[in-house]
Amino acid sequence: MRRAIELARESFNEGEVPVGAVIVQDEKIIGEGKNKVISDNDVTSHAEINAIREASKNIKNYRLNECYMYVTLEPCHMCAKAAVDARLSSIIFAALEPKTGSIISIDNFFDKKELNHSPSYQYGLLKEESSKLLKDFFRLRR
């Protein structure tokens, strides 16, 4: 999660919403991502999607079985569905996202019985650090 926070700080410094994500397999980071929505002019360029893309390229497989994602903010529905389709084993996120968080905050997406795969999830790891970074970012924007 520490590396994900570093990536979130990079996003902050680049004027992007500060979210970072890493994907780990066998205790090794195989993919990293940070928010690049503005710089890429791409609404799908969320940290989680960028980390999934890099991890898939690195292992030459779109299935990320036995992989874990660490992300600084609760994923939105788009990112949660990508995690399901990639077959991530687990997602560990730092802070809740009360407006768009699909895992706990506004939905319990991974708990839907209709899904053909459901990653496990946990939250709260380094949540204070992640929350402060987000609050500082939005305070500067107002």
mmCIF file of C-alpha atoms in Angstrom:
data_model
loop_
_atom_site.group_PDB
_atom_site.id
_atom_site.type_symbol
_atom_site.label_atom_id
_atom_site.label_comp_id
_atom_site.label_asym_id
_atom_site.label_seq_id
_atom_site.Cartn_x
_atom_site.Cartn_y
_atom_site.Cartn_z
ATOM 1 C CA MET A 1 0.000 0.000 0.000
ATOM 2 C CA ARG A 2 2.945 2.297 0.586
ATOM 3 C CA ARG A 3 3.808 2.178 -3.122
ATOM 4 C CA ALA A 4 0.168 2.917 -4.001
ATOM 5 C CA ILE A 5 0.318 6.010 -1.765
ATOM 6 C CA GLU A 6 3.516 7.115 -3.537
ATOM 7 C CA LEU A 7 1.700 6.797 -6.869
ATOM 8 C CA ALA A 8 -1.240 8.771 -5.476
ATOM 9 C CA ARG A 9 1.185 11.539 -4.466
ATOM 10 C CA GLU A 10 2.539 11.578 -8.026
ATOM 11 C CA SER A 11 -1.027 12.000 -9.308
ATOM 12 C CA PHE A 12 -1.558 14.836 -6.827
ATOM 13 C CA ASN A 13 1.573 16.610 -8.086
ATOM 14 C CA GLU A 14 0.385 16.165 -11.681
ATOM 15 C CA GLY A 15 -3.000 17.741 -10.936
ATOM 16 C CA GLU A 16 -4.897 14.450 -11.024
ATOM 17 C CA VAL A 17 -7.155 13.094 -8.283
ATOM 18 C CA PRO A 18 -4.612 11.354 -6.031
ATOM 19 C CA VAL A 19 -5.300 7.654 -6.381
ATOM 20 C CA GLY A 20 -2.659 4.968 -6.785
ATOM 21 C CA ALA A 21 -2.875 1.211 -7.271
ATOM 22 C CA VAL A 22 -0.476 -1.718 -7.392
ATOM 23 C CA ILE A 23 -1.027 -5.350 -8.278
ATOM 24 C CA VAL A 24 1.009 -7.979 -6.492
ATOM 25 C CA GLN A 25 1.671 -11.596 -7.462
ATOM 26 C CA ASP A 26 3.896 -13.838 -5.353
ATOM 27 C CA GLU A 27 4.813 -10.829 -3.184
ATOM 28 C CA LYS A 28 6.152 -8.921 -6.222
ATOM 29 C CA ILE A 29 4.593 -5.838 -7.816
ATOM 30 C CA ILE A 30 3.641 -6.738 -11.390
ATOM 31 C CA GLY A 31 1.569 -3.675 -12.206
ATOM 32 C CA GLU A 32 1.252 -0.082 -11.087
ATOM 33 C CA GLY A 33 -1.210 2.635 -11.910
ATOM 34 C CA LYS A 34 -2.191 6.139 -10.981
ATOM 35 C CA ASN A 35 -5.009 8.366 -12.066
ATOM 36 C CA LYS A 36 -4.311 9.877 -15.487
ATOM 37 C CA VAL A 37 -7.831 10.840 -16.574
ATOM 38 C CA ILE A 38 -6.910 14.460 -17.328
ATOM 39 C CA SER A 39 -3.471 13.904 -18.859
ATOM 40 C CA ASP A 40 -4.712 11.001 -21.012
ATOM 41 C CA ASN A 41 -8.044 12.679 -21.857
ATOM 42 C CA ASP A 42 -9.550 9.301 -21.028
ATOM 43 C CA VAL A 43 -12.332 8.772 -18.516
ATOM 44 C CA THR A 44 -11.233 5.129 -18.105
ATOM 45 C CA SER A 45 -7.684 6.034 -17.076
ATOM 46 C CA HIS A 46 -8.244 5.295 -13.386
ATOM 47 C CA ALA A 47 -5.387 4.000 -11.240
ATOM 48 C CA GLU A 48 -6.941 0.520 -10.986
ATOM 49 C CA ILE A 49 -7.467 0.165 -14.749
ATOM 50 C CA ASN A 50 -3.921 1.357 -15.455
ATOM 51 C CA ALA A 51 -2.518 -1.130 -12.926
ATOM 52 C CA ILE A 52 -4.553 -3.983 -14.442
ATOM 53 C CA ARG A 53 -3.327 -3.071 -17.942
ATOM 54 C CA GLU A 54 0.321 -3.032 -16.856
ATOM 55 C CA ALA A 55 0.060 -6.259 -14.847
ATOM 56 C CA SER A 56 -1.640 -8.077 -17.732
ATOM 57 C CA LYS A 57 1.073 -6.955 -20.151
ATOM 58 C CA ASN A 58 3.839 -7.940 -17.722
ATOM 59 C CA ILE A 59 2.566 -11.481 -17.193
ATOM 60 C CA LYS A 60 1.200 -11.760 -20.760
ATOM 61 C CA ASN A 61 -2.224 -12.794 -19.524
ATOM 62 C CA TYR A 62 -5.472 -10.902 -19.118
ATOM 63 C CA ARG A 63 -6.346 -13.158 -16.178
ATOM 64 C CA LEU A 64 -4.720 -12.022 -12.954
ATOM 65 C CA ASN A 65 -5.411 -15.142 -10.913
ATOM 66 C CA GLU A 66 -3.746 -15.232 -7.499
ATOM 67 C CA CYS A 67 -3.057 -11.489 -7.700
ATOM 68 C CA TYR A 68 -3.904 -8.820 -5.155
ATOM 69 C CA MET A 69 -4.649 -5.156 -5.804
ATOM 70 C CA TYR A 70 -3.759 -2.486 -3.276
ATOM 71 C CA VAL A 71 -5.496 0.810 -4.015
ATOM 72 C CA THR A 72 -5.692 4.026 -2.039
ATOM 73 C CA LEU A 73 -9.428 4.596 -2.598
ATOM 74 C CA GLU A 74 -12.492 2.356 -2.796
ATOM 75 C CA PRO A 75 -13.018 1.425 -6.461
ATOM 76 C CA CYS A 76 -15.900 2.704 -8.575
ATOM 77 C CA HIS A 77 -18.156 0.291 -10.467
ATOM 78 C CA MET A 78 -16.022 0.425 -13.624
ATOM 79 C CA CYS A 79 -12.886 -0.547 -11.717
ATOM 80 C CA ALA A 80 -14.691 -3.165 -9.623
ATOM 81 C CA LYS A 81 -16.027 -4.846 -12.776
ATOM 82 C CA ALA A 82 -12.539 -4.796 -14.317
ATOM 83 C CA ALA A 83 -11.233 -6.510 -11.162
ATOM 84 C CA VAL A 84 -13.919 -9.183 -11.510
ATOM 85 C CA ASP A 85 -13.167 -9.743 -15.198
ATOM 86 C CA ALA A 86 -9.417 -9.886 -14.515
ATOM 87 C CA ARG A 87 -10.123 -12.501 -11.807
ATOM 88 C CA LEU A 88 -8.177 -10.641 -9.130
ATOM 89 C CA SER A 89 -8.141 -12.659 -5.928
ATOM 90 C CA SER A 90 -8.446 -9.735 -3.562
ATOM 91 C CA ILE A 91 -8.639 -5.957 -3.355
ATOM 92 C CA ILE A 92 -7.289 -4.077 -0.374
ATOM 93 C CA PHE A 93 -8.242 -0.406 -0.345
ATOM 94 C CA ALA A 94 -7.364 2.377 2.045
ATOM 95 C CA ALA A 95 -10.167 4.939 2.144
ATOM 96 C CA LEU A 96 -13.889 4.719 1.562
ATOM 97 C CA GLU A 97 -15.354 6.720 -1.338
ATOM 98 C CA PRO A 98 -18.805 7.868 -0.158
ATOM 99 C CA LYS A 99 -19.914 9.205 -3.571
ATOM 100 C CA THR A 100 -18.848 6.462 -5.989
ATOM 101 C CA GLY A 101 -17.411 3.573 -3.958
ATOM 102 C CA SER A 102 -18.943 0.343 -5.247
ATOM 103 C CA ILE A 103 -17.621 -2.161 -2.707
ATOM 104 C CA ILE A 104 -19.102 -0.784 0.523
ATOM 105 C CA SER A 105 -20.146 2.861 0.255
ATOM 106 C CA ILE A 106 -22.948 3.019 -2.331
ATOM 107 C CA ASP A 107 -23.145 -0.636 -3.343
ATOM 108 C CA ASN A 108 -21.906 -4.061 -2.344
ATOM 109 C CA PHE A 109 -20.896 -5.011 -5.866
ATOM 110 C CA PHE A 110 -18.632 -7.940 -4.987
ATOM 111 C CA ASP A 111 -21.419 -9.515 -2.930
ATOM 112 C CA LYS A 112 -23.723 -9.955 -5.938
ATOM 113 C CA LYS A 113 -24.539 -13.627 -6.499
ATOM 114 C CA GLU A 114 -24.834 -13.079 -10.255
ATOM 115 C CA LEU A 115 -21.098 -12.451 -10.655
ATOM 116 C CA ASN A 116 -19.062 -15.356 -11.990
ATOM 117 C CA HIS A 117 -16.111 -14.290 -9.806
ATOM 118 C CA SER A 118 -15.962 -12.226 -6.632
ATOM 119 C CA PRO A 119 -12.678 -10.930 -5.267
ATOM 120 C CA SER A 120 -12.353 -10.809 -1.518
ATOM 121 C CA TYR A 121 -11.813 -7.354 -0.084
ATOM 122 C CA GLN A 122 -10.572 -5.452 2.954
ATOM 123 C CA TYR A 123 -10.319 -1.789 3.689
ATOM 124 C CA GLY A 124 -8.683 0.603 6.098
ATOM 125 C CA LEU A 125 -4.970 -0.060 5.485
ATOM 126 C CA LEU A 126 -3.297 3.394 5.651
ATOM 127 C CA LYS A 127 -6.715 5.050 5.354
ATOM 128 C CA GLU A 128 -5.690 8.174 7.288
ATOM 129 C CA GLU A 129 -2.768 8.843 4.957
ATOM 130 C CA SER A 130 -4.862 8.289 1.853
ATOM 131 C CA SER A 131 -7.798 10.346 3.167
ATOM 132 C CA LYS A 132 -5.543 13.269 4.055
ATOM 133 C CA LEU A 133 -4.023 13.295 0.578
ATOM 134 C CA LEU A 134 -7.490 13.373 -1.006
ATOM 135 C CA LYS A 135 -8.774 16.077 1.367
ATOM 136 C CA ASP A 136 -5.684 18.226 0.718
ATOM 137 C CA PHE A 137 -6.138 17.840 -3.030
ATOM 138 C CA PHE A 138 -9.782 18.900 -3.036
ATOM 139 C CA ARG A 139 -9.136 21.726 -0.534
ATOM 140 C CA LEU A 140 -6.630 23.208 -3.011
ATOM 141 C CA ARG A 141 -9.187 22.954 -5.830
ATOM 142 C CA ARG A 142 -11.851 24.974 -4.000
#
